[in-house]
Amino acid sequence: DVKVTQSSRYLVKRTGEKVFLECVQDMDHENMFWYRQDPGLGLRLIYFSYDVKMKEKGDIPEGYSVSREKKERFSLILESASTNQTSMYLCASRGHGRIQETQYFGPGTRLLVL
Amino acid sequence: QQQVKQSPQSLIVQKGGISIINCAYENTAFDYFPWYQQFPGKGPALLIAIRPDVSEKKEGRFTISFNKSAKQFSLHIMDSQPGDSATYFCAASMGGNTPLVFGKGTRLSVIA
C-alpha cells in the first residue's frame, strides 16, 4: 500500500520565518510533486522532481524552493514566509513510465502564516 | 491560462440521483484523463481514469464519458450517496512523466 507522509498536518509560522515542509514516500517513486490548494483555485503545481537532485518549476514557483537529496524525500522551503502563502500544501508521488501511473497524495499540511 | 476547465464549482444532488461533473480541455496532446476524489482533511485519491482510445469507462457507480472531438470529458455518479459528498477534481496530462494539470474542483453534496 503506497504511503505518502507529510511531516506536519498543521503549522503556524510568523511572517519572514523560513519554513520547511517535508514529504516522504515509501514506493520508490521517481516523480514527486508539491501543490498548494486554495478554495476556488484548485490544485496548483509549485515544483516537481523526476529524480534525485533534479527539480522543475511548476506554475507558481515564486517564493518557494525545493530540495531532493534522497529519492524518497522531497522538501518544500519557504525562504521568507508571507501571509499570502497561507494555504494547504499537498505532496504527491508517482512512478516513472511511458504510460502514466497513478499519482498518490499525502494528507496535506495546512500552513497559517501570521 | 487554464488548461482544464471544470464545471460546476458546486453541486447538490438528492440521494439516489445522478451527479454529473464536466471538464473541457484545449491541449490535444493530452492523453490521460483521471478523476480524483478528496474528502475533508484528506489528500486527493484517484477515483477513475480514462485514455482517449475509449469513449467510456465504468467502475461501479462511477463512469467517465470521453468526447475526443469536443475535447470534453465528464464524470457521472449513479445512485449518488451521502458518502459520495466530497470535492472532485478532473485532470489531464500528456502521459509519461509530465505533470497532471488539474481543474479547479467541484464540491459535491449529496443530501438525503
PDB file of N, CA, C and O in Angstrom, chain A residues 26-104:
ATOM      1  N   ASP A  26       7.117   5.900   0.246  1.00  0.00           N
ATOM      2  CA  ASP A  26       7.739   4.608   0.511  1.00  0.00           C
ATOM      3  C   ASP A  26       7.632   3.640  -0.665  1.00  0.00           C
ATOM      4  O   ASP A  26       7.785   2.435  -0.488  1.00  0.00           O
ATOM      5  N   MET A  27       7.350   4.170  -1.870  1.00  0.00           N
ATOM      6  CA  MET A  27       7.147   3.271  -3.013  1.00  0.00           C
ATOM      7  C   MET A  27       8.249   3.383  -4.060  1.00  0.00           C
ATOM      8  O   MET A  27       8.068   2.952  -5.192  1.00  0.00           O
ATOM      9  N   ASP A  28       9.359   3.965  -3.691  1.00  0.00           N
ATOM     10  CA  ASP A  28      10.485   4.070  -4.626  1.00  0.00           C
ATOM     11  C   ASP A  28      10.102   4.808  -5.917  1.00  0.00           C
ATOM     12  O   ASP A  28      10.590   4.499  -7.006  1.00  0.00           O
ATOM     13  N   HIS A  29       9.208   5.787  -5.788  1.00  0.00           N
ATOM     14  CA  HIS A  29       8.765   6.557  -6.943  1.00  0.00           C
ATOM     15  C   HIS A  29       9.817   7.569  -7.375  1.00  0.00           C
ATOM     16  O   HIS A  29      10.435   8.230  -6.540  1.00  0.00           O
ATOM     17  N   GLU A  30       9.963   7.701  -8.699  1.00  0.00           N
ATOM     18  CA  GLU A  30      10.921   8.662  -9.210  1.00  0.00           C
ATOM     19  C   GLU A  30      10.378  10.095  -9.144  1.00  0.00           C
ATOM     20  O   GLU A  30      11.102  11.034  -8.885  1.00  0.00           O
ATOM     21  N   ASN A  31       9.085  10.245  -9.423  1.00  0.00           N
ATOM     22  CA  ASN A  31       8.498  11.585  -9.523  1.00  0.00           C
ATOM     23  C   ASN A  31       7.855  12.022  -8.204  1.00  0.00           C
ATOM     24  O   ASN A  31       7.100  11.264  -7.593  1.00  0.00           O
ATOM     25  N   MET A  32       8.129  13.243  -7.810  1.00  0.00           N
ATOM     26  CA  MET A  32       7.478  13.820  -6.636  1.00  0.00           C
ATOM     27  C   MET A  32       7.060  15.255  -6.946  1.00  0.00           C
ATOM     28  O   MET A  32       7.705  15.933  -7.752  1.00  0.00           O
ATOM     29  N   PHE A  33       5.996  15.686  -6.285  1.00  0.00           N
ATOM     30  CA  PHE A  33       5.348  16.959  -6.625  1.00  0.00           C
ATOM     31  C   PHE A  33       4.939  17.698  -5.356  1.00  0.00           C
ATOM     32  O   PHE A  33       4.566  17.082  -4.355  1.00  0.00           O
ATOM     33  N   TRP A  34       4.958  19.021  -5.430  1.00  0.00           N
ATOM     34  CA  TRP A  34       4.362  19.869  -4.405  1.00  0.00           C
ATOM     35  C   TRP A  34       3.302  20.755  -5.041  1.00  0.00           C
ATOM     36  O   TRP A  34       3.564  21.420  -6.049  1.00  0.00           O
ATOM     37  N   TYR A  35       2.097  20.722  -4.431  1.00  0.00           N
ATOM     38  CA  TYR A  35       0.977  21.547  -4.860  1.00  0.00           C
ATOM     39  C   TYR A  35       0.532  22.411  -3.681  1.00  0.00           C
ATOM     40  O   TYR A  35       0.716  22.052  -2.529  1.00  0.00           O
ATOM     41  N   ARG A  36      -0.128  23.499  -4.021  1.00  0.00           N
ATOM     42  CA  ARG A  36      -0.891  24.195  -2.999  1.00  0.00           C
ATOM     43  C   ARG A  36      -2.356  24.206  -3.426  1.00  0.00           C
ATOM     44  O   ARG A  36      -2.660  24.276  -4.640  1.00  0.00           O
ATOM     45  N   GLN A  37      -3.226  24.095  -2.427  1.00  0.00           N
ATOM     46  CA  GLN A  37      -4.647  24.039  -2.693  1.00  0.00           C
ATOM     47  C   GLN A  37      -5.333  25.196  -1.998  1.00  0.00           C
ATOM     48  O   GLN A  37      -5.230  25.353  -0.776  1.00  0.00           O
ATOM     49  N   ASP A  38      -6.029  26.002  -2.762  1.00  0.00           N
ATOM     50  CA  ASP A  38      -6.769  27.143  -2.222  1.00  0.00           C
ATOM     51  C   ASP A  38      -8.197  27.089  -2.749  1.00  0.00           C
ATOM     52  O   ASP A  38      -8.421  26.693  -3.909  1.00  0.00           O
ATOM     53  N   PRO A  39      -9.163  27.497  -1.928  1.00  0.00           N
ATOM     54  CA  PRO A  39     -10.577  27.449  -2.355  1.00  0.00           C
ATOM     55  C   PRO A  39     -10.790  28.200  -3.662  1.00  0.00           C
ATOM     56  O   PRO A  39     -10.351  29.337  -3.821  1.00  0.00           O
ATOM     57  N   GLY A  40     -11.447  27.533  -4.590  1.00  0.00           N
ATOM     58  CA  GLY A  40     -11.764  28.162  -5.877  1.00  0.00           C
ATOM     59  C   GLY A  40     -10.628  28.167  -6.881  1.00  0.00           C
ATOM     60  O   GLY A  40     -10.837  28.525  -8.038  1.00  0.00           O
ATOM     61  N   LEU A  41      -9.435  27.792  -6.433  1.00  0.00           N
ATOM     62  CA  LEU A  41      -8.276  27.788  -7.335  1.00  0.00           C
ATOM     63  C   LEU A  41      -7.775  26.379  -7.637  1.00  0.00           C
ATOM     64  O   LEU A  41      -6.882  26.204  -8.472  1.00  0.00           O
ATOM     65  N   GLY A  42      -8.314  25.397  -6.966  1.00  0.00           N
ATOM     66  CA  GLY A  42      -7.921  24.024  -7.230  1.00  0.00           C
ATOM     67  C   GLY A  42      -6.517  23.697  -6.752  1.00  0.00           C
ATOM     68  O   GLY A  42      -6.018  24.272  -5.780  1.00  0.00           O
ATOM     69  N   LEU A  43      -5.871  22.794  -7.455  1.00  0.00           N
ATOM     70  CA  LEU A  43      -4.520  22.342  -7.123  1.00  0.00           C
ATOM     71  C   LEU A  43      -3.546  22.995  -8.096  1.00  0.00           C
ATOM     72  O   LEU A  43      -3.642  22.800  -9.307  1.00  0.00           O
ATOM     73  N   ARG A  44      -2.635  23.743  -7.551  1.00  0.00           N
ATOM     74  CA  ARG A  44      -1.649  24.425  -8.398  1.00  0.00           C
ATOM     75  C   ARG A  44      -0.260  23.884  -8.102  1.00  0.00           C
ATOM     76  O   ARG A  44       0.153  23.795  -6.941  1.00  0.00           O
ATOM     77  N   LEU A  45       0.446  23.545  -9.163  1.00  0.00           N
ATOM     78  CA  LEU A  45       1.754  22.910  -9.041  1.00  0.00           C
ATOM     79  C   LEU A  45       2.828  23.945  -8.726  1.00  0.00           C
ATOM     80  O   LEU A  45       2.995  24.922  -9.465  1.00  0.00           O
ATOM     81  N   ILE A  46       3.583  23.689  -7.666  1.00  0.00           N
ATOM     82  CA  ILE A  46       4.638  24.616  -7.257  1.00  0.00           C
ATOM     83  C   ILE A  46       5.971  24.180  -7.874  1.00  0.00           C
ATOM     84  O   ILE A  46       6.631  24.935  -8.588  1.00  0.00           O
ATOM     85  N   TYR A  47       6.376  22.969  -7.565  1.00  0.00           N
ATOM     86  CA  TYR A  47       7.615  22.390  -8.084  1.00  0.00           C
ATOM     87  C   TYR A  47       7.409  20.883  -8.235  1.00  0.00           C
ATOM     88  O   TYR A  47       6.569  20.285  -7.558  1.00  0.00           O
ATOM     89  N   PHE A  48       8.209  20.272  -9.090  1.00  0.00           N
ATOM     90  CA  PHE A  48       8.248  18.831  -9.140  1.00  0.00           C
ATOM     91  C   PHE A  48       9.665  18.349  -9.401  1.00  0.00           C
ATOM     92  O   PHE A  48      10.543  19.131  -9.809  1.00  0.00           O
ATOM     93  N   SER A  49       9.858  17.068  -9.149  1.00  0.00           N
ATOM     94  CA  SER A  49      11.185  16.471  -9.297  1.00  0.00           C
ATOM     95  C   SER A  49      11.013  15.102  -9.912  1.00  0.00           C
ATOM     96  O   SER A  49      10.185  14.306  -9.449  1.00  0.00           O
ATOM     97  N   TYR A  50      11.789  14.799 -10.934  1.00  0.00           N
ATOM     98  CA  TYR A  50      11.680  13.496 -11.580  1.00  0.00           C
ATOM     99  C   TYR A  50      12.870  12.595 -11.254  1.00  0.00           C
ATOM    100  O   TYR A  50      12.984  11.482 -11.749  1.00  0.00           O
ATOM    101  N   ASP A  51      13.754  13.108 -10.399  1.00  0.00           N
ATOM    102  CA  ASP A  51      14.897  12.283  -9.996  1.00  0.00           C
ATOM    103  C   ASP A  51      15.608  12.988  -8.840  1.00  0.00           C
ATOM    104  O   ASP A  51      15.411  14.190  -8.617  1.00  0.00           O
ATOM    105  N   VAL A  52      16.468  12.252  -8.167  1.00  0.00           N
ATOM    106  CA  VAL A  52      17.237  12.850  -7.076  1.00  0.00           C
ATOM    107  C   VAL A  52      18.047  14.026  -7.608  1.00  0.00           C
ATOM    108  O   VAL A  52      18.625  13.956  -8.689  1.00  0.00           O
ATOM    109  N   LYS A  53      18.036  15.098  -6.851  1.00  0.00           N
ATOM    110  CA  LYS A  53      18.759  16.336  -7.141  1.00  0.00           C
ATOM    111  C   LYS A  53      18.232  17.069  -8.374  1.00  0.00           C
ATOM    112  O   LYS A  53      18.797  18.088  -8.777  1.00  0.00           O
ATOM    113  N   MET A  54      17.161  16.576  -8.986  1.00  0.00           N
ATOM    114  CA  MET A  54      16.568  17.262 -10.123  1.00  0.00           C
ATOM    115  C   MET A  54      15.307  17.972  -9.661  1.00  0.00           C
ATOM    116  O   MET A  54      14.579  17.475  -8.796  1.00  0.00           O
ATOM    117  N   LYS A  55      15.036  19.136 -10.245  1.00  0.00           N
ATOM    118  CA  LYS A  55      13.826  19.862  -9.917  1.00  0.00           C
ATOM    119  C   LYS A  55      13.377  20.667 -11.122  1.00  0.00           C
ATOM    120  O   LYS A  55      14.198  21.100 -11.932  1.00  0.00           O
ATOM    121  N   GLU A  56      12.076  20.853 -11.201  1.00  0.00           N
ATOM    122  CA  GLU A  56      11.494  21.646 -12.274  1.00  0.00           C
ATOM    123  C   GLU A  56      10.451  22.584 -11.681  1.00  0.00           C
ATOM    124  O   GLU A  56       9.704  22.185 -10.785  1.00  0.00           O
ATOM    125  N   LYS A  57      10.384  23.805 -12.183  1.00  0.00           N
ATOM    126  CA  LYS A  57       9.371  24.736 -11.719  1.00  0.00           C
ATOM    127  C   LYS A  57       8.009  24.336 -12.254  1.00  0.00           C
ATOM    128  O   LYS A  57       7.875  23.889 -13.387  1.00  0.00           O
ATOM    129  N   GLY A  58       7.027  24.531 -11.380  1.00  0.00           N
ATOM    130  CA  GLY A  58       5.649  24.332 -11.805  1.00  0.00           C
ATOM    131  C   GLY A  58       5.035  25.659 -12.220  1.00  0.00           C
ATOM    132  O   GLY A  58       5.724  26.529 -12.748  1.00  0.00           O
ATOM    133  N   ASP A  59       3.765  25.815 -11.916  1.00  0.00           N
ATOM    134  CA  ASP A  59       3.054  27.019 -12.341  1.00  0.00           C
ATOM    135  C   ASP A  59       3.262  28.212 -11.418  1.00  0.00           C
ATOM    136  O   ASP A  59       3.159  29.362 -11.850  1.00  0.00           O
ATOM    137  N   ILE A  60       3.543  27.954 -10.142  1.00  0.00           N
ATOM    138  CA  ILE A  60       3.646  29.062  -9.179  1.00  0.00           C
ATOM    139  C   ILE A  60       4.875  28.881  -8.274  1.00  0.00           C
ATOM    140  O   ILE A  60       4.753  28.756  -7.062  1.00  0.00           O
ATOM    141  N   PRO A  61       6.086  28.909  -8.815  1.00  0.00           N
ATOM    142  CA  PRO A  61       7.273  28.654  -8.000  1.00  0.00           C
ATOM    143  C   PRO A  61       7.768  29.836  -7.171  1.00  0.00           C
ATOM    144  O   PRO A  61       8.605  29.670  -6.276  1.00  0.00           O
ATOM    145  N   GLU A  62       7.249  31.022  -7.442  1.00  0.00           N
ATOM    146  CA  GLU A  62       7.781  32.227  -6.796  1.00  0.00           C
ATOM    147  C   GLU A  62       7.610  32.149  -5.278  1.00  0.00           C
ATOM    148  O   GLU A  62       6.512  31.902  -4.775  1.00  0.00           O
ATOM    149  N   GLY A  63       8.683  32.405  -4.561  1.00  0.00           N
ATOM    150  CA  GLY A  63       8.650  32.387  -3.105  1.00  0.00           C
ATOM    151  C   GLY A  63       8.926  31.031  -2.488  1.00  0.00           C
ATOM    152  O   GLY A  63       8.951  30.893  -1.259  1.00  0.00           O
ATOM    153  N   TYR A  64       9.152  30.034  -3.342  1.00  0.00           N
ATOM    154  CA  TYR A  64       9.394  28.671  -2.883  1.00  0.00           C
ATOM    155  C   TYR A  64      10.695  28.126  -3.479  1.00  0.00           C
ATOM    156  O   TYR A  64      11.132  28.562  -4.544  1.00  0.00           O
ATOM    157  N   SER A  65      11.278  27.164  -2.784  1.00  0.00           N
ATOM    158  CA  SER A  65      12.352  26.368  -3.349  1.00  0.00           C
ATOM    159  C   SER A  65      12.143  24.928  -2.863  1.00  0.00           C
ATOM    160  O   SER A  65      11.301  24.679  -1.989  1.00  0.00           O
ATOM    161  N   VAL A  66      12.892  24.011  -3.459  1.00  0.00           N
ATOM    162  CA  VAL A  66      12.739  22.604  -3.087  1.00  0.00           C
ATOM    163  C   VAL A  66      14.100  21.955  -2.976  1.00  0.00           C
ATOM    164  O   VAL A  66      15.108  22.472  -3.466  1.00  0.00           O
ATOM    165  N   SER A  67      14.084  20.793  -2.341  1.00  0.00           N
ATOM    166  CA  SER A  67      15.307  20.005  -2.196  1.00  0.00           C
ATOM    167  C   SER A  67      14.950  18.530  -2.294  1.00  0.00           C
ATOM    168  O   SER A  67      13.992  18.077  -1.664  1.00  0.00           O
ATOM    169  N   ARG A  68      15.751  17.813  -3.089  1.00  0.00           N
ATOM    170  CA  ARG A  68      15.561  16.369  -3.157  1.00  0.00           C
ATOM    171  C   ARG A  68      16.944  15.711  -3.126  1.00  0.00           C
ATOM    172  O   ARG A  68      17.558  15.459  -4.149  1.00  0.00           O
ATOM    173  N   GLU A  69      17.395  15.413  -1.937  1.00  0.00           N
ATOM    174  CA  GLU A  69      18.699  14.793  -1.729  1.00  0.00           C
ATOM    175  C   GLU A  69      18.610  13.272  -1.754  1.00  0.00           C
ATOM    176  O   GLU A  69      19.586  12.583  -2.056  1.00  0.00           O
ATOM    177  N   LYS A  70      17.446  12.744  -1.407  1.00  0.00           N
ATOM    178  CA  LYS A  70      17.216  11.301  -1.441  1.00  0.00           C
ATOM    179  C   LYS A  70      15.951  11.019  -2.228  1.00  0.00           C
ATOM    180  O   LYS A  70      15.040  11.849  -2.281  1.00  0.00           O
ATOM    181  N   LYS A  71      15.883   9.856  -2.815  1.00  0.00           N
ATOM    182  CA  LYS A  71      14.766   9.525  -3.692  1.00  0.00           C
ATOM    183  C   LYS A  71      13.429   9.591  -2.975  1.00  0.00           C
ATOM    184  O   LYS A  71      12.426  10.004  -3.546  1.00  0.00           O
ATOM    185  N   GLU A  72      13.399   9.178  -1.725  1.00  0.00           N
ATOM    186  CA  GLU A  72      12.125   9.091  -1.032  1.00  0.00           C
ATOM    187  C   GLU A  72      11.659  10.393  -0.397  1.00  0.00           C
ATOM    188  O   GLU A  72      10.550  10.475   0.095  1.00  0.00           O
ATOM    189  N   ARG A  73      12.498  11.417  -0.407  1.00  0.00           N
ATOM    190  CA  ARG A  73      12.195  12.631   0.344  1.00  0.00           C
ATOM    191  C   ARG A  73      12.251  13.866  -0.550  1.00  0.00           C
ATOM    192  O   ARG A  73      13.209  14.074  -1.293  1.00  0.00           O
ATOM    193  N   PHE A  74      11.201  14.690  -0.426  1.00  0.00           N
ATOM    194  CA  PHE A  74      11.108  15.908  -1.232  1.00  0.00           C
ATOM    195  C   PHE A  74      10.657  17.024  -0.303  1.00  0.00           C
ATOM    196  O   PHE A  74       9.582  16.940   0.298  1.00  0.00           O
ATOM    197  N   SER A  75      11.488  18.047  -0.173  1.00  0.00           N
ATOM    198  CA  SER A  75      11.206  19.117   0.784  1.00  0.00           C
ATOM    199  C   SER A  75      10.814  20.392   0.059  1.00  0.00           C
ATOM    200  O   SER A  75      11.415  20.741  -0.971  1.00  0.00           O
ATOM    201  N   LEU A  76       9.847  21.076   0.603  1.00  0.00           N
ATOM    202  CA  LEU A  76       9.427  22.387   0.100  1.00  0.00           C
ATOM    203  C   LEU A  76       9.878  23.432   1.111  1.00  0.00           C
ATOM    204  O   LEU A  76       9.651  23.270   2.317  1.00  0.00           O
ATOM    205  N   ILE A  77      10.510  24.476   0.619  1.00  0.00           N
ATOM    206  CA  ILE A  77      11.071  25.504   1.500  1.00  0.00           C
ATOM    207  C   ILE A  77      10.452  26.854   1.157  1.00  0.00           C
ATOM    208  O   ILE A  77      10.442  27.255  -0.022  1.00  0.00           O
ATOM    209  N   LEU A  78       9.938  27.509   2.174  1.00  0.00           N
ATOM    210  CA  LEU A  78       9.502  28.886   2.033  1.00  0.00           C
ATOM    211  C   LEU A  78      10.598  29.739   2.652  1.00  0.00           C
ATOM    212  O   LEU A  78      10.800  29.727   3.868  1.00  0.00           O
ATOM    213  N   GLU A  79      11.355  30.418   1.816  1.00  0.00           N
ATOM    214  CA  GLU A  79      12.555  31.127   2.291  1.00  0.00           C
ATOM    215  C   GLU A  79      12.206  32.222   3.293  1.00  0.00           C
ATOM    216  O   GLU A  79      12.900  32.407   4.277  1.00  0.00           O
ATOM    217  N   SER A  80      11.138  32.932   3.054  1.00  0.00           N
ATOM    218  CA  SER A  80      10.694  34.000   3.951  1.00  0.00           C
ATOM    219  C   SER A  80       9.175  34.042   3.868  1.00  0.00           C
ATOM    220  O   SER A  80       8.618  34.648   2.959  1.00  0.00           O
ATOM    221  N   ALA A  81       8.532  33.345   4.795  1.00  0.00           N
ATOM    222  CA  ALA A  81       7.085  33.151   4.705  1.00  0.00           C
ATOM    223  C   ALA A  81       6.330  34.482   4.675  1.00  0.00           C
ATOM    224  O   ALA A  81       6.681  35.433   5.395  1.00  0.00           O
ATOM    225  N   SER A  82       5.298  34.505   3.855  1.00  0.00           N
ATOM    226  CA  SER A  82       4.429  35.677   3.785  1.00  0.00           C
ATOM    227  C   SER A  82       2.987  35.230   3.977  1.00  0.00           C
ATOM    228  O   SER A  82       2.651  34.051   3.791  1.00  0.00           O
ATOM    229  N   THR A  83       2.135  36.170   4.342  1.00  0.00           N
ATOM    230  CA  THR A  83       0.743  35.822   4.648  1.00  0.00           C
ATOM    231  C   THR A  83       0.031  35.222   3.440  1.00  0.00           C
ATOM    232  O   THR A  83      -0.873  34.387   3.596  1.00  0.00           O
ATOM    233  N   ASN A  84       0.444  35.613   2.228  1.00  0.00           N
ATOM    234  CA  ASN A  84      -0.218  35.044   1.044  1.00  0.00           C
ATOM    235  C   ASN A  84       0.225  33.618   0.743  1.00  0.00           C
ATOM    236  O   ASN A  84      -0.227  33.007  -0.238  1.00  0.00           O
ATOM    237  N   GLN A  85       1.088  33.074   1.576  1.00  0.00           N
ATOM    238  CA  GLN A  85       1.456  31.673   1.464  1.00  0.00           C
ATOM    239  C   GLN A  85       0.671  30.792   2.436  1.00  0.00           C
ATOM    240  O   GLN A  85       0.918  29.590   2.524  1.00  0.00           O
ATOM    241  N   THR A  86      -0.253  31.403   3.154  1.00  0.00           N
ATOM    242  CA  THR A  86      -1.187  30.626   3.959  1.00  0.00           C
ATOM    243  C   THR A  86      -2.019  29.772   3.015  1.00  0.00           C
ATOM    244  O   THR A  86      -2.674  30.281   2.105  1.00  0.00           O
ATOM    245  N   SER A  87      -1.973  28.455   3.220  1.00  0.00           N
ATOM    246  CA  SER A  87      -2.619  27.556   2.271  1.00  0.00           C
ATOM    247  C   SER A  87      -2.524  26.128   2.770  1.00  0.00           C
ATOM    248  O   SER A  87      -1.894  25.827   3.777  1.00  0.00           O
ATOM    249  N   MET A  88      -3.144  25.230   2.006  1.00  0.00           N
ATOM    250  CA  MET A  88      -2.965  23.795   2.193  1.00  0.00           C
ATOM    251  C   MET A  88      -1.915  23.342   1.188  1.00  0.00           C
ATOM    252  O   MET A  88      -2.032  23.626  -0.009  1.00  0.00           O
ATOM    253  N   TYR A  89      -0.900  22.643   1.685  1.00  0.00           N
ATOM    254  CA  TYR A  89       0.166  22.155   0.820  1.00  0.00           C
ATOM    255  C   TYR A  89       0.086  20.631   0.722  1.00  0.00           C
ATOM    256  O   TYR A  89       0.033  19.923   1.730  1.00  0.00           O
ATOM    257  N   LEU A  90       0.066  20.166  -0.512  1.00  0.00           N
ATOM    258  CA  LEU A  90      -0.059  18.735  -0.774  1.00  0.00           C
ATOM    259  C   LEU A  90       1.162  18.221  -1.514  1.00  0.00           C
ATOM    260  O   LEU A  90       1.587  18.808  -2.507  1.00  0.00           O
ATOM    261  N   CYS A  91       1.695  17.124  -1.013  1.00  0.00           N
ATOM    262  CA  CYS A  91       2.797  16.440  -1.678  1.00  0.00           C
ATOM    263  C   CYS A  91       2.235  15.228  -2.406  1.00  0.00           C
ATOM    264  O   CYS A  91       1.228  14.638  -1.970  1.00  0.00           O
ATOM    265  N   ALA A  92       2.845  14.842  -3.511  1.00  0.00           N
ATOM    266  CA  ALA A  92       2.396  13.670  -4.254  1.00  0.00           C
ATOM    267  C   ALA A  92       3.604  12.955  -4.843  1.00  0.00           C
ATOM    268  O   ALA A  92       4.666  13.555  -5.042  1.00  0.00           O
ATOM    269  N   SER A  93       3.415  11.670  -5.133  1.00  0.00           N
ATOM    270  CA  SER A  93       4.479  10.925  -5.808  1.00  0.00           C
ATOM    271  C   SER A  93       3.875   9.999  -6.847  1.00  0.00           C
ATOM    272  O   SER A  93       2.686   9.647  -6.796  1.00  0.00           O
ATOM    273  N   ARG A  94       4.732   9.631  -7.804  1.00  0.00           N
ATOM    274  CA  ARG A  94       4.255   8.814  -8.912  1.00  0.00           C
ATOM    275  C   ARG A  94       5.441   8.073  -9.504  1.00  0.00           C
ATOM    276  O   ARG A  94       6.545   8.602  -9.567  1.00  0.00           O
ATOM    277  N   GLY A  95       5.183   6.862  -9.990  1.00  0.00           N
ATOM    278  CA  GLY A  95       6.248   6.111 -10.622  1.00  0.00           C
ATOM    279  C   GLY A  95       6.571   6.670 -11.996  1.00  0.00           C
ATOM    280  O   GLY A  95       5.846   7.505 -12.549  1.00  0.00           O
ATOM    281  N   HIS A  96       7.628   6.157 -12.545  1.00  0.00           N
ATOM    282  CA  HIS A  96       8.131   6.621 -13.844  1.00  0.00           C
ATOM    283  C   HIS A  96       7.759   5.605 -14.903  1.00  0.00           C
ATOM    284  O   HIS A  96       7.933   4.419 -14.719  1.00  0.00           O
ATOM    285  N   GLY A  97       7.200   6.067 -16.003  1.00  0.00           N
ATOM    286  CA  GLY A  97       6.868   5.121 -17.046  1.00  0.00           C
ATOM    287  C   GLY A  97       6.370   5.823 -18.289  1.00  0.00           C
ATOM    288  O   GLY A  97       5.979   6.988 -18.247  1.00  0.00           O
ATOM    289  N   ARG A  98       6.390   5.116 -19.380  1.00  0.00           N
ATOM    290  CA  ARG A  98       5.878   5.663 -20.643  1.00  0.00           C
ATOM    291  C   ARG A  98       4.382   5.921 -20.528  1.00  0.00           C
ATOM    292  O   ARG A  98       3.873   6.935 -20.986  1.00  0.00           O
ATOM    293  N   ILE A  99       3.712   4.997 -19.888  1.00  0.00           N
ATOM    294  CA  ILE A  99       2.290   5.175 -19.618  1.00  0.00           C
ATOM    295  C   ILE A  99       2.162   5.724 -18.197  1.00  0.00           C
ATOM    296  O   ILE A  99       2.747   5.191 -17.268  1.00  0.00           O
ATOM    297  N   GLN A 100       1.425   6.788 -18.076  1.00  0.00           N
ATOM    298  CA  GLN A 100       1.329   7.462 -16.776  1.00  0.00           C
ATOM    299  C   GLN A 100       0.745   6.549 -15.714  1.00  0.00           C
ATOM    300  O   GLN A 100      -0.269   5.892 -15.929  1.00  0.00           O
ATOM    301  N   GLU A 101       1.386   6.537 -14.579  1.00  0.00           N
ATOM    302  CA  GLU A 101       0.923   5.739 -13.459  1.00  0.00           C
ATOM    303  C   GLU A 101       0.113   6.600 -12.490  1.00  0.00           C
ATOM    304  O   GLU A 101       0.081   7.815 -12.596  1.00  0.00           O
ATOM    305  N   THR A 102      -0.510   5.920 -11.559  1.00  0.00           N
ATOM    306  CA  THR A 102      -1.327   6.608 -10.561  1.00  0.00           C
ATOM    307  C   THR A 102      -0.456   7.540  -9.709  1.00  0.00           C
ATOM    308  O   THR A 102       0.648   7.175  -9.304  1.00  0.00           O
ATOM    309  N   GLN A 103      -0.981   8.716  -9.462  1.00  0.00           N
ATOM    310  CA  GLN A 103      -0.309   9.671  -8.597  1.00  0.00           C
ATOM    311  C   GLN A 103      -0.953   9.601  -7.217  1.00  0.00           C
ATOM    312  O   GLN A 103      -2.178   9.651  -7.092  1.00  0.00           O
ATOM    313  N   TYR A 104      -0.113   9.498  -6.184  1.00  0.00           N
ATOM    314  CA  TYR A 104      -0.588   9.356  -4.817  1.00  0.00           C
ATOM    315  C   TYR A 104      -0.272  10.618  -4.035  1.00  0.00           C
ATOM    316  O   TYR A 104       0.841  11.147  -4.118  1.00  0.00           O
TER     317      TYR A 104
END
